Structure formats: C-alpha cells, structure tokens
XYZ file of C-alpha atoms in Angstrom:
673
model
C 0.148 -0.369 0.001
C 2.764 2.411 0.990
C 4.806 1.319 -1.946
C 1.906 3.138 -4.375
C 0.267 5.802 -2.345
C 4.097 7.598 -0.631
C 5.299 8.343 -4.574
C 1.679 9.990 -5.159
C 1.878 11.731 -1.829
C 5.803 13.033 -2.319
C 4.984 14.190 -6.253
C 1.751 15.567 -5.075
C 3.231 17.836 -2.685
C 5.791 18.820 -4.968
C 3.147 20.009 -7.791
C 1.829 21.695 -4.993
C 4.742 23.054 -4.214
C 6.022 24.134 -7.683
C 2.653 25.689 -8.301
C 3.340 28.128 -5.080
C 6.386 28.704 -6.179
C 5.393 30.307 -9.671
C 2.746 32.221 -7.693
C 5.106 33.221 -4.865
C 7.936 34.771 -7.759
C 4.644 36.638 -9.252
C 4.198 38.217 -6.303
C 7.809 39.082 -6.174
C 8.025 40.303 -9.574
C 5.459 42.934 -9.223
C 8.328 44.931 -8.069
C 10.669 47.434 -10.014
C 13.532 45.784 -12.238
C 16.604 45.091 -10.028
C 19.859 43.434 -11.617
C 20.308 40.138 -10.535
C 22.703 37.485 -11.605
C 20.425 34.007 -11.801
C 23.064 31.380 -12.222
C 26.043 32.828 -10.495
C 23.637 34.136 -7.544
C 22.427 30.006 -7.264
C 25.538 29.003 -7.168
C 26.580 31.042 -4.278
C 23.688 29.998 -1.997
C 26.245 26.851 -0.050
C 28.796 29.240 0.856
C 26.752 32.544 1.375
C 24.433 29.790 3.841
C 27.120 28.407 5.544
C 29.686 31.070 5.509
C 28.267 34.436 5.666
C 24.688 34.039 7.039
C 25.692 31.256 9.951
C 27.874 33.658 11.252
C 24.901 35.636 12.658
C 23.051 32.631 13.615
C 25.624 31.403 15.496
C 25.908 34.088 17.706
C 22.732 31.647 19.591
C 24.945 28.594 19.698
C 21.858 26.220 20.549
C 19.604 27.879 18.041
C 22.325 26.984 15.619
C 23.164 23.690 16.493
C 19.631 23.086 16.170
C 19.061 24.769 13.016
C 21.865 22.537 11.717
C 20.418 19.614 12.429
C 16.493 20.400 11.703
C 17.091 22.102 8.430
C 19.936 20.160 7.252
C 17.821 16.931 8.251
C 15.362 18.107 6.280
C 16.768 19.029 3.287
C 18.696 16.233 3.226
C 15.514 13.642 4.209
C 13.165 15.324 1.397
C 15.610 14.371 -1.366
C 16.561 11.093 0.031
C 12.774 10.366 0.764
C 12.170 11.298 -3.168
C 14.892 8.913 -4.021
C 13.962 5.951 -2.038
C 9.982 6.189 -1.787
C 9.672 8.524 -4.986
C 11.414 6.937 -7.642
C 11.864 3.695 -5.151
C 15.544 2.694 -5.336
C 15.557 -0.123 -2.823
C 19.230 1.063 -1.466
C 19.954 -0.029 1.858
C 23.316 2.517 2.536
C 20.358 5.014 1.227
C 17.708 3.993 3.619
C 20.390 3.746 6.672
C 21.233 7.937 5.727
C 17.561 8.756 5.588
C 16.924 7.308 8.859
C 20.243 9.463 10.097
C 18.608 12.586 8.603
C 15.169 11.876 10.245
C 16.747 11.453 13.546
C 18.472 14.618 13.266
C 15.415 15.913 12.356
C 13.446 14.928 15.073
C 16.430 16.190 17.438
C 16.091 19.087 16.181
C 12.246 19.556 16.702
C 12.020 18.490 19.970
C 14.528 21.861 21.030
C 12.380 23.718 18.852
C 9.261 22.430 20.542
C 11.223 23.034 23.931
C 12.074 26.559 23.025
C 8.450 27.451 22.111
C 6.930 25.955 25.778
C 6.612 28.642 26.627
C 7.490 30.639 23.828
C 9.644 33.907 23.907
C 7.871 36.725 23.861
C 9.541 37.924 20.468
C 8.577 35.111 19.147
C 5.558 34.945 16.630
C 2.708 32.285 17.937
C -0.213 31.372 16.036
C 0.790 29.061 12.786
C 4.286 28.863 13.787
C 2.948 27.238 17.250
C 2.321 23.891 15.177
C 5.433 23.831 13.366
C 7.639 21.591 16.209
C 4.726 18.766 15.255
C 4.700 19.358 11.782
C 8.795 19.149 11.961
C 8.088 15.834 14.073
C 5.442 14.621 12.040
C 7.949 14.335 8.730
C 10.682 12.954 10.694
C 8.869 10.167 12.509
C 6.474 9.106 9.311
C 9.687 9.068 7.206
C 11.483 7.454 9.464
C 9.075 4.324 10.073
C 8.395 4.286 6.474
C 11.939 3.525 5.778
C 12.510 0.839 8.003
C 11.624 -1.864 5.757
C 13.946 -0.668 2.878
C 16.814 -0.160 5.885
C 16.092 -4.061 6.781
C 15.584 -3.213 9.723
C 11.503 -4.480 9.395
C 10.774 -7.537 7.313
C 9.706 -6.790 3.533
C 5.818 -6.616 3.167
C 5.563 -4.993 6.680
C 2.680 -3.053 5.797
C 1.064 -5.122 3.746
C -0.967 -7.076 5.614
C -2.652 -7.208 9.164
C -1.530 -4.676 11.847
C 0.526 -3.234 8.895
C -2.152 -1.745 6.933
C -3.756 0.024 9.785
C -0.102 0.963 10.688
C 0.345 2.338 6.852
C -2.960 4.759 7.283
C -1.660 6.109 10.457
C 1.763 6.718 8.924
C 0.054 8.002 5.591
C -1.947 10.159 7.756
C 1.178 11.793 9.383
C 3.649 12.116 6.302
C 0.684 13.644 4.361
C 0.825 16.150 7.732
C 4.612 16.838 7.413
C 4.613 17.214 3.523
C 1.505 19.838 3.857
C 3.705 22.125 6.036
C 7.216 21.110 4.641
C 6.449 21.402 1.076
C 3.134 22.971 0.516
C 3.714 25.233 3.445
C 6.759 26.583 1.784
C 5.650 28.269 -1.135
C 1.772 29.046 -0.344
C 2.790 31.438 3.083
C 3.122 28.762 5.974
C 5.869 29.150 8.625
C 8.392 27.313 6.485
C 7.972 29.738 3.582
C 11.251 31.376 4.682
C 13.226 28.324 3.347
C 12.130 28.668 -0.024
C 12.235 32.594 -0.211
C 15.274 32.673 2.432
C 17.528 30.381 -0.164
C 16.406 32.541 -2.923
C 16.906 35.917 -0.778
C 20.695 34.410 -0.073
C 21.443 34.532 -4.321
C 19.728 37.701 -5.377
C 19.808 39.919 -2.383
C 20.424 43.480 -3.298
C 23.314 44.188 -1.212
C 25.244 41.100 -2.497
C 28.382 42.962 -1.550
C 27.533 42.150 2.104
C 28.972 38.262 0.595
C 31.866 39.737 -0.940
C 33.773 41.713 1.357
C 34.942 41.422 5.075
C 35.731 44.164 7.555
C 36.821 43.158 10.920
C 35.592 39.554 10.808
C 31.772 41.154 9.747
C 30.378 41.579 5.760
C 29.767 45.711 5.642
C 27.593 47.345 3.345
C 25.782 50.274 4.607
C 25.661 52.938 2.644
C 22.152 54.015 1.368
C 21.338 53.659 -2.305
C 21.118 56.548 -3.930
C 17.980 57.760 -5.766
C 18.481 58.446 -9.924
C 17.129 62.017 -9.274
C 17.614 63.134 -13.043
C 15.317 60.311 -14.164
C 12.027 61.723 -14.518
C 9.917 58.588 -15.017
C 11.749 56.890 -11.611
C 9.433 57.840 -8.588
C 10.936 59.351 -5.966
C 10.666 56.841 -3.180
C 8.300 54.138 -2.362
C 5.006 54.425 -2.126
C 3.646 51.566 -2.908
C 4.895 47.648 -1.632
C 5.063 47.661 -5.657
C 7.358 50.645 -5.670
C 10.132 48.298 -3.861
C 12.204 46.188 -6.163
C 11.413 42.959 -7.131
C 14.459 41.026 -4.668
C 13.539 43.484 -1.449
C 9.907 42.390 -1.719
C 11.626 38.706 -1.861
C 13.707 39.545 1.147
C 10.733 40.617 3.036
C 9.089 37.184 2.275
C 12.069 35.753 3.804
C 11.496 36.577 7.425
C 11.507 33.996 9.480
C 9.827 36.114 12.254
C 12.255 34.835 15.040
C 11.736 38.696 16.732
C 15.426 39.148 16.794
C 14.901 42.806 15.372
C 12.241 43.497 17.776
C 14.586 42.419 20.751
C 17.016 44.847 20.217
C 15.101 48.099 18.304
C 15.132 50.712 20.695
C 12.187 52.460 19.179
C 10.200 49.540 20.126
C 11.938 49.224 24.087
C 11.093 52.604 24.291
C 7.272 52.192 23.067
C 7.250 53.878 20.350
C 4.658 52.806 16.946
C 7.660 50.406 15.821
C 8.042 47.055 15.619
C 10.798 45.976 12.628
C 9.378 42.864 12.357
C 5.644 43.768 12.375
C 6.982 46.345 9.552
C 8.258 43.240 7.465
C 5.468 41.263 7.771
C 3.421 44.556 6.917
C 4.953 44.517 4.001
C 4.421 41.216 2.734
C 0.650 41.596 3.721
C 0.825 44.641 1.114
C 2.705 42.552 -1.169
C 0.296 39.708 -1.184
C -2.706 41.745 -0.431
C -4.752 41.761 2.613
C -5.200 42.764 5.991
C -2.786 42.233 9.343
C -5.354 40.996 11.020
C -3.696 37.168 10.754
C -0.141 38.518 11.949
C 0.626 36.769 15.894
C 3.878 38.929 17.170
C 3.426 41.565 19.221
C 2.273 44.569 17.615
C 3.764 48.174 17.666
C 3.273 49.624 20.962
C 0.030 50.800 21.279
C -1.822 50.196 17.705
C -3.908 47.128 17.861
C -3.337 44.312 15.314
C -6.004 44.094 12.554
C -7.017 47.608 11.533
C -4.148 48.079 9.015
C -3.681 46.403 4.975
C -3.428 47.322 1.810
C -2.506 46.043 -1.641
C 0.555 46.057 -3.964
C -0.832 49.265 -5.658
C -2.367 50.770 -2.863
C -0.307 53.653 -0.633
C 1.686 52.393 1.931
C 0.861 55.637 4.355
C -2.126 57.187 3.601
C -2.932 60.723 3.627
C -5.881 60.058 5.481
C -7.758 56.816 6.975
C -5.967 53.847 7.634
C -3.491 51.763 5.523
C -0.582 49.564 5.631
C 1.657 52.139 8.519
C 0.888 55.131 9.916
C 3.487 57.727 9.107
C 4.974 57.947 12.249
C 5.969 54.371 12.218
C 8.374 55.171 9.835
C 9.907 58.205 11.556
C 9.993 56.304 15.087
C 13.490 54.455 13.231
C 16.681 56.002 14.468
C 18.385 54.294 11.773
C 21.193 52.316 14.427
C 20.772 49.350 12.130
C 20.585 46.704 15.181
C 17.518 45.147 13.588
C 19.929 44.623 10.357
C 22.822 43.684 12.364
C 20.535 40.841 14.277
C 18.430 39.688 11.355
C 19.480 35.671 10.561
C 17.889 36.342 7.293
C 20.096 39.393 6.533
C 16.567 41.638 5.801
C 17.462 45.471 5.085
C 14.964 47.436 7.341
C 16.817 50.393 7.289
C 16.554 50.743 3.942
C 12.686 50.148 3.142
C 12.307 52.540 5.902
C 14.399 55.068 4.324
C 12.998 54.212 0.726
C 9.297 54.981 2.407
C 10.386 58.131 3.949
C 11.920 59.762 0.873
C 8.549 59.349 -0.674
C 6.886 61.160 2.285
C 9.484 63.876 2.386
C 9.503 64.487 -1.295
C 6.616 64.105 -2.508
C 4.168 65.209 -0.023
C 6.756 67.398 2.168
C 5.604 65.249 5.492
C 8.221 65.902 7.687
C 7.266 65.749 11.536
C 7.594 68.288 14.029
C 10.692 69.822 13.363
C 11.872 68.131 10.167
C 10.721 70.610 7.410
C 12.498 73.740 9.467
C 15.694 71.545 9.373
C 15.605 70.737 5.947
C 14.586 74.371 5.107
C 18.157 75.305 6.844
C 19.978 72.854 5.300
C 18.313 74.515 1.792
C 19.183 77.932 3.073
C 22.151 77.968 4.575
C 23.987 74.556 4.366
C 23.804 73.546 8.083
C 20.586 71.880 10.117
C 20.708 74.765 12.362
C 19.957 77.924 10.100
C 23.395 79.286 11.512
C 25.339 82.335 9.031
C 27.301 79.975 7.065
C 30.378 82.522 7.197
C 30.277 81.968 11.134
C 31.618 78.323 10.874
C 35.032 79.047 12.567
C 34.060 81.852 14.971
C 34.399 79.424 18.175
C 38.006 78.723 16.720
C 39.045 82.599 16.568
C 42.046 81.715 19.083
C 43.171 78.527 17.553
C 44.560 80.349 14.317
C 43.709 76.957 12.427
C 45.065 76.486 9.130
C 42.656 76.759 6.472
C 43.398 74.551 3.085
C 42.679 77.469 1.035
C 45.879 78.605 2.096
C 47.706 75.703 2.284
C 46.201 74.180 -0.900
C 47.926 70.547 0.459
C 48.178 68.705 4.469
C 48.549 65.327 5.353
C 45.570 65.603 7.481
C 42.242 67.307 6.334
C 39.944 67.697 9.500
C 36.315 67.481 8.531
C 34.506 69.846 11.375
C 31.283 69.000 11.082
C 28.231 70.842 12.054
C 29.387 70.378 15.765
C 30.869 73.650 15.165
C 27.604 75.295 15.870
C 27.210 73.684 19.157
C 29.137 74.612 22.290
C 29.414 71.262 23.768
C 30.941 69.690 20.525
C 33.597 72.615 20.106
C 35.207 71.256 23.388
C 35.581 68.180 21.903
C 37.149 69.741 18.908
C 39.291 72.225 20.554
C 40.586 68.876 22.351
C 41.237 66.972 19.481
C 43.202 69.882 17.620
C 45.632 69.607 20.726
C 46.120 66.052 20.359
C 46.726 66.192 16.220
C 49.286 69.433 17.259
C 50.623 67.628 20.463
C 51.624 65.118 17.912
C 52.866 67.223 15.510
C 50.178 66.349 12.642
C 50.343 68.568 9.253
C 46.511 69.266 8.954
C 44.175 71.746 7.960
C 40.396 72.436 7.317
C 38.073 73.864 4.975
C 36.922 76.501 7.302
C 33.817 77.977 5.481
C 34.195 76.043 2.730
C 32.847 72.920 4.578
C 29.021 72.393 4.388
C 26.507 69.824 5.934
C 28.025 66.484 4.856
C 23.908 65.694 4.219
C 23.631 62.765 6.698
C 20.552 64.102 8.538
C 18.930 65.138 5.158
C 19.268 61.913 3.765
C 17.740 60.129 6.831
C 14.793 62.139 6.606
C 14.522 61.089 2.941
C 15.520 64.352 1.627
C 17.459 62.898 -1.254
C 18.072 65.906 -3.433
C 19.369 67.848 -0.404
C 21.582 65.303 0.207
C 23.044 65.039 -2.916
C 23.046 68.908 -3.336
C 25.190 69.143 -0.227
C 27.296 66.001 -1.302
C 28.502 67.401 -4.645
C 29.497 70.688 -3.634
C 31.447 69.152 -0.683
C 32.797 66.664 -3.162
C 34.111 69.457 -5.734
C 35.337 71.759 -2.446
C 37.545 68.265 -1.699
C 38.762 67.894 -5.257
C 40.874 71.142 -5.004
C 43.084 70.354 -2.617
C 45.423 67.106 -1.809
C 45.426 65.750 1.702
C 46.599 61.849 2.432
C 43.222 61.204 4.919
C 40.487 62.786 6.246
C 39.239 62.990 9.867
C 36.142 63.849 11.544
C 34.924 63.507 15.371
C 31.395 62.621 14.023
C 30.717 59.057 13.097
C 28.094 60.619 10.874
C 30.290 62.380 8.546
C 33.070 59.812 8.467
C 30.006 57.344 7.681
C 28.432 58.994 4.591
C 32.207 60.410 3.560
C 33.698 57.008 3.190
C 30.718 54.941 2.195
C 27.991 57.110 0.314
C 29.652 60.146 -1.418
C 31.413 57.585 -3.626
C 27.874 56.964 -5.622
C 28.455 60.700 -6.376
C 31.374 60.259 -8.594
C 32.465 61.672 -10.983
C 35.626 61.278 -13.530
C 36.592 65.117 -12.840
C 35.545 65.059 -9.369
C 36.259 61.557 -7.638
C 35.113 61.034 -4.170
C 36.573 57.619 -2.965
C 38.876 59.214 -0.060
C 40.566 56.997 2.845
C 38.523 58.552 6.232
C 39.273 57.795 9.095
C 37.212 58.713 12.689
C 39.119 60.234 15.188
C 39.552 57.179 17.546
C 40.963 55.477 15.260
C 43.384 57.957 14.256
C 44.249 58.786 17.873
C 44.709 55.257 18.227
C 47.156 54.689 15.033
C 49.015 57.883 16.533
C 49.394 56.126 19.963
C 50.766 53.294 18.188
C 53.028 55.207 16.465
C 54.467 56.688 19.555
C 53.152 60.166 18.953
C 51.703 60.491 22.128
C 52.748 60.643 25.878
C 50.148 60.211 28.313
C 49.704 60.960 32.405
C 48.866 58.051 34.463
C 44.888 57.556 34.793
C 43.871 58.902 38.088
C 39.517 58.634 37.310
C 37.119 56.342 38.264
C 35.620 53.600 37.262
C 34.862 54.090 33.096
C 32.422 52.756 30.800
C 32.086 52.903 26.876
C 29.062 53.492 24.245
C 29.826 52.493 20.996
C 27.894 55.147 18.381
C 26.189 53.225 15.779
C 27.621 54.761 12.585
C 31.068 54.063 13.938
C 29.901 50.204 15.086
C 27.581 48.620 13.566
C 27.612 50.879 10.216
C 31.734 50.737 9.761
C 33.257 47.875 12.362
C 35.040 49.921 14.381
C 34.882 48.792 17.894
C 38.461 48.290 19.171
C 40.356 51.509 18.158
C 38.439 53.351 20.909
C 38.913 50.689 23.412
C 42.309 50.574 22.446
C 42.770 54.184 23.094
C 41.250 53.922 26.452
C 43.718 50.845 27.551
C 46.550 53.060 26.622
C 45.307 55.945 28.983
C 45.161 53.090 31.909
C 41.785 52.845 31.608
C 40.067 49.567 32.233
C 36.908 50.080 30.574
C 33.484 48.132 32.460
C 31.708 46.858 29.405
C 27.935 47.578 29.268
C 25.435 44.535 29.056
C 24.755 45.798 25.667
C 27.518 46.964 23.775
C 29.626 46.111 20.583
C 27.826 45.252 18.156
C 24.891 44.896 20.503
C 25.183 48.181 21.847
C 22.044 50.062 22.264
C 21.353 53.260 20.606
C 21.880 56.613 22.126
C 18.248 57.812 20.206
C 20.198 60.340 17.914
C 20.339 58.559 14.645
C 18.081 58.615 11.598
C 16.455 62.373 12.592
C 15.019 61.175 15.542
C 15.689 63.840 17.904
C 14.292 66.161 15.488
C 10.791 64.114 14.285
C 10.289 63.305 18.208
C 7.983 60.186 18.230
C 6.602 60.188 21.484
C 7.099 57.045 23.252
C 6.781 55.406 27.081
C 10.182 56.662 27.783
C 13.494 58.232 25.974
C 16.192 56.275 24.246
C 19.020 57.898 26.154
C 17.504 57.449 29.260
C 17.235 53.734 28.751
C 21.002 54.066 27.646
C 21.969 55.570 30.884
C 20.098 52.974 32.931
C 22.395 50.338 31.215
C 25.305 52.842 32.099
C 24.025 52.908 36.098
C 24.225 48.737 36.179
C 27.908 48.758 35.224
C 28.929 51.631 38.360
C 30.795 53.216 36.161
C 31.673 56.958 36.972
C 32.130 58.352 33.530
C 31.103 57.066 29.760
C 33.427 57.817 27.293
C 31.667 58.666 23.660
C 32.964 59.141 20.583
C 30.189 60.968 18.700
C 28.886 64.211 19.221
C 24.942 63.050 18.672
C 25.716 60.643 21.858
C 26.904 63.198 24.016
C 24.412 65.378 23.518
C 21.547 62.756 23.598
C 23.065 60.893 27.200
C 24.153 64.549 28.101
C 20.055 65.424 28.309
C 19.738 62.714 30.751
C 18.290 64.188 33.827
C 20.983 64.024 36.597
C 22.154 62.304 38.921
C 24.032 60.225 36.407
C 27.408 59.440 35.018
C 29.665 62.242 33.328
C 29.956 62.322 29.526
C 33.301 62.881 28.119
C 34.560 62.616 24.461
C 37.516 60.082 23.996
C 39.449 63.199 22.451
C 38.887 65.068 25.775
C 40.185 62.329 27.728
C 43.186 61.903 25.596
C 43.604 65.119 25.731
C 43.398 65.943 29.407
C 45.980 63.027 29.728
C 48.839 64.307 27.311
C 52.281 65.241 28.478
C 53.304 67.777 26.438
C 57.176 67.954 25.602
C 58.518 71.429 24.365
C 61.052 71.427 21.482
C 63.991 72.126 24.089
C 62.479 68.985 26.223
C 62.465 67.342 22.632
C 65.812 68.293 21.217
C 67.122 67.222 24.969
C 65.864 63.726 24.413
C 67.090 63.281 21.147
C 71.053 63.769 21.865
C 73.033 60.841 23.038
C 73.687 60.165 26.426
C 77.314 60.624 27.290
C 79.292 57.442 27.531
C 80.712 57.105 31.094
C 84.272 56.330 31.968
C 83.418 52.855 33.025
C 81.501 51.992 29.216
C 84.660 53.588 27.608
C 87.226 51.403 29.567
C 85.053 47.900 29.257
C 85.204 49.254 25.151
C 88.683 49.399 25.003
C 90.970 46.918 23.505
C-alpha cells in the first residue's frame, strides 16, 4: 500500500509546491526591476548560507546547532525520500542515511518545541506554534516507512494485518508533514522562509555583503542613491510594488524570529515601531489583505487588525488607515541593530528610508521640526540655520590652518556641524590639541565646508543630500590630502561610504576617511603621544551606531582608553549589540513620543556598570546622553580624555631627549681594546 501511496503523496506535494513557487515568484516580480545574476547567485547560495549567514545564526549556539540539525536533516531527508520512496530505489545504504537524517531532524524539532514551551515574547505564535509538531510528523513518518528498506523491519511489513492500519496512520502523519514542509513552504506557511530565504541569499539587494569582510563582519551600509535626473523614476516608495523585486523577496524571507524586535530601541521605548511587524506589513501589502492574521507583537499602542493594503495602494495614507502609519516610519533611529541581528540578512533600514523619501520629497510630510531643519539645510547649509560664514567663529583663538591657504596637508580635519554647538566645540578643541601635540600637518576647510548631508538623507530628502554632497566633493577635489579625519561618525560614514556613488571623472569622491578614535589609536601606536597615569574613576564606553554597526570599528576606541590606563567596564549591551542613544536618523528632530526616552534607557545601562564616566565618540551621543536628567555619569569624548592626559613636550625638551647620553668612563674602559 505504502509503495503506491508514498510516491503519490511525495509527487503531489512537489507539484503543489511548484505551483506555489510560481505564484510566489509572481508576487515578488510585482516590484521594480533590479539586476541580479541568476546562475551565479544560485551557485553562491551554499557558501552564503554556511558562511556568511551562519556567522549571524552562530551568535546563539543552541539555536545554531538546532538549525543545522533540523534544516540540514530536512533537506537531506526530503531529497532521499524522493529518491528512495518516490522513485523506489531500493538501497540499504541510502535508507540508513535517510534514517539518520530523520533522527537529526527529530532531535532538532524537540529543541524547537522546548523553545516554544512557553515561547519567548519576541517569537510569533499562531501557525508558528504548530511548526515543531509538523517537523516531528515528517521526521517520524519518514523514519518508520524507511525501516523495511533499511532491513530493520521485514519486507512487506505494511502489506498485511496490523501493517495496513499502521500504513494508514503513517500516510496521515506523512501527509501532515508534507503539507507543512512542501506545500506551506511556497504557499505562505511557517516554512515559507526556507524557500524565500534561499532565493533571498542568491539575489540579495546588497550582494557586496557577501564579498567583503571587515573586522570579521560583512559591511555594506551606505544607502542606495535615487536617480534624481530620471523623470520617469518615482521619488521613493509609495506602494509595495515600488520596492525592487528582490526587496520584496527579502521581506518574504522573514522567519519571524523577532531578533530585530528584541534589539530595536524604538520598540523598547514604546514608540510605534516594531521592525518585525513592519516587514510583515510589507508582505501583507505585497500579497494584498490585512494584518489580522499577524501573530507577533504589535506596534506599541497600535492594535493588530486595523491596517491593510495591496501591491498598488499607498503604504502610508494621507487620510484614513493603510498598511503603516507615518509615525511608525519616523520612529526609526536608523541604528541598524535590526539589520545586524537579522539571521536572514533583511535590510529594514533601507526600506524605511525608501518610504521616508516618498513622504518627504513628494508630500513634504516630515513631522515636527523636520521641515524646518531641511529648509535650514537648503538655505544655510547647516541644520541649525546658522550663518554659514560663522563656521569658524568658535576657533578664532586657535589660528587653524585653512586648506584654501595651504592647498595641501597630510590630514584634512572635517569639523562637521558640531562647530555650531558649544558642547561639541570642546571636543573639537581637544582633538586639535591632540593633533598639535603629535605634530600632525593638518588643515580645515573652514567656511568652505558644508553639512555632510547625513541628516537630510536619513529624513528622506535625497535631493538636498545630493546637492550638499556634490558641493563638498567639488570643494575637496581642489585640494590634496592623505586622509580625512572627523570626530563625527555620521560625517565619517557618508564621506567614506556614500559620497562614492556621486563620483564623476573630474571629481572623484573616494577618500581614506578616519574616525578620530581610529586616528588617535594610530598616533598612540606610532609613539607620537605620551600620557599621564589615569587617576579618574570607573569608565564605560558607549559604541556609536554609525561607528560600530555601520563601519565595524569597535576596537580602536577601547585601545585608546587602554593606552590611557583605563579598564573599560563594559555595558551588557556593547559592541555590535550596543543600544542606540536615540540620536540617529533624525529621530531627535521628528521626536515621535513613546513611553520612555531611548537615552534614559541607555543611561540605565551605564548605571548597571557602576561607572562614573561614559567615554563617547560621537557628538550626537554626547548630546543625547548629556540630556538625561542628573544624577548620572559624566560624559566625555575620547578626544577630551586624551587631551586631558597628554604630556606636552616642549621643543627644548625634545632636543635634549634626542641627544645621545654621554658614555660613562666605566663604559669607555669596557670597550677599549
């Protein structure tokens, strides 16, 4: 009986899966065209899964091993089941391998079941709760029906008596497992991520994430530019079909594990954003329908079931409800914590900025002070609306060398718009004293420098960003310098990673760019700085998002602090899992309310370490953390700590130190023949 029934079940499931796959691909293809190498991409899936993706999954050792056992067991068991039972290849060796694969899958499913008893708050419930049972059904059913082929049960065991009853039960169990594993994989069940995820790795919108490695991590973090000179191109994303087809594919690959939800600072603060829910809303919009069947955590303060859409309806409605409310998009700090944690390498931040671009460029719909800041950038080249020619007023006593006068320098110091902030001026002064102590040949652009454009781009105003960037590129192209150094990770990021997209033949825009902590560490390594012993209290270090997650720099700031004699007391969330200060992505400008403030949460992380001082490396972080109500730890930039500890050697002292010490008479006698 099973000899006849099993092939029917297997090939029926495969046929339904193929029909579902065609249907799913059509949903993705509603998106805009995007070039992707089909054959090469498919060939790279094994390496991208086993190496590039798995290093993210590996952060949770138990789940990593569980996934290998369950997913690896399923893939092997499915292939062998088709060969052994579908095509009837009577091979004892293959049957034993199939048994081993089903055992591996079963053991993995036990761990999955344990993990969901009860499930973590970040995990989706609903259909996902039946997944462990479906995995068990497939593995147990396929194990038992393979026993005769392996020679453990006699041939024809399922042909007579009790065997017929067992065969009927097994057929039902296997049908259950096949329905989830094959049918559900392409028709939208919990296993959907296995099909969409593999293709997402093959045709990822950022294939460079799989070809470059920096600091042990893949880095591709610059936003994609809009083709503003293409009159036929829409400015941003208005409807789900405006995303590229491989973005839609990426959304469909979401496994609903909730890792992004667990690390999102806006979600933790009670603002109306949950990155997992946002991705699921994009899937709803792609297929059409409502979010009524979503089984995970909602946006804080927004019940499930009140939003819906279709591929060609607006994602954000100007009146009434749609897929997403505008304040959900404006809650994002663009910290990339969600992207860093995602085991499917989904690009949440790209999607959010794409939707912001439409709201800003097409509707002028930037909340709170957003419109004012963008107007200031257009009128005065800085977000505060300050007089552009006053950029160096704070440094009147420093006699800073100007590039316009020197034309050439070893270091171009990019000041950033912190020049208009009294607190950040202290950081800049400290860093300038460090450069002078190390006798570095540097210069500044002065009034020629304009805002880097970071905040305009994150607020969705791509036009203003590109205008500012091109003007800065034109200015930079007039001078010669070995590297750019800046105290601002946001300027560091756009200069290093985003200006290159605007490069032209006569204005190349690829520069060697350093964050000041990295450059100070290099000066320390080269022996150009000497320090007094540290006599302060306990210190912790806050990783800026745009230095750490965006650019992979975690070690240099800590190395500098170590050189000062400081032993850093790490916060529970540090390094790539550092909690955002709440200052990125224009969040302080859009100012979407929540139940608590993100910097207050970060300062609570500081209090848990018992630190008296927080070392920072970003003017935004400094402003946000100093905005926390006292009593709290002091905040100091790394440049300030270094400047305070400097031992300044005068020219006369250096000349004395450079002279060789006279040989003693005893030494002279010892070297005489």
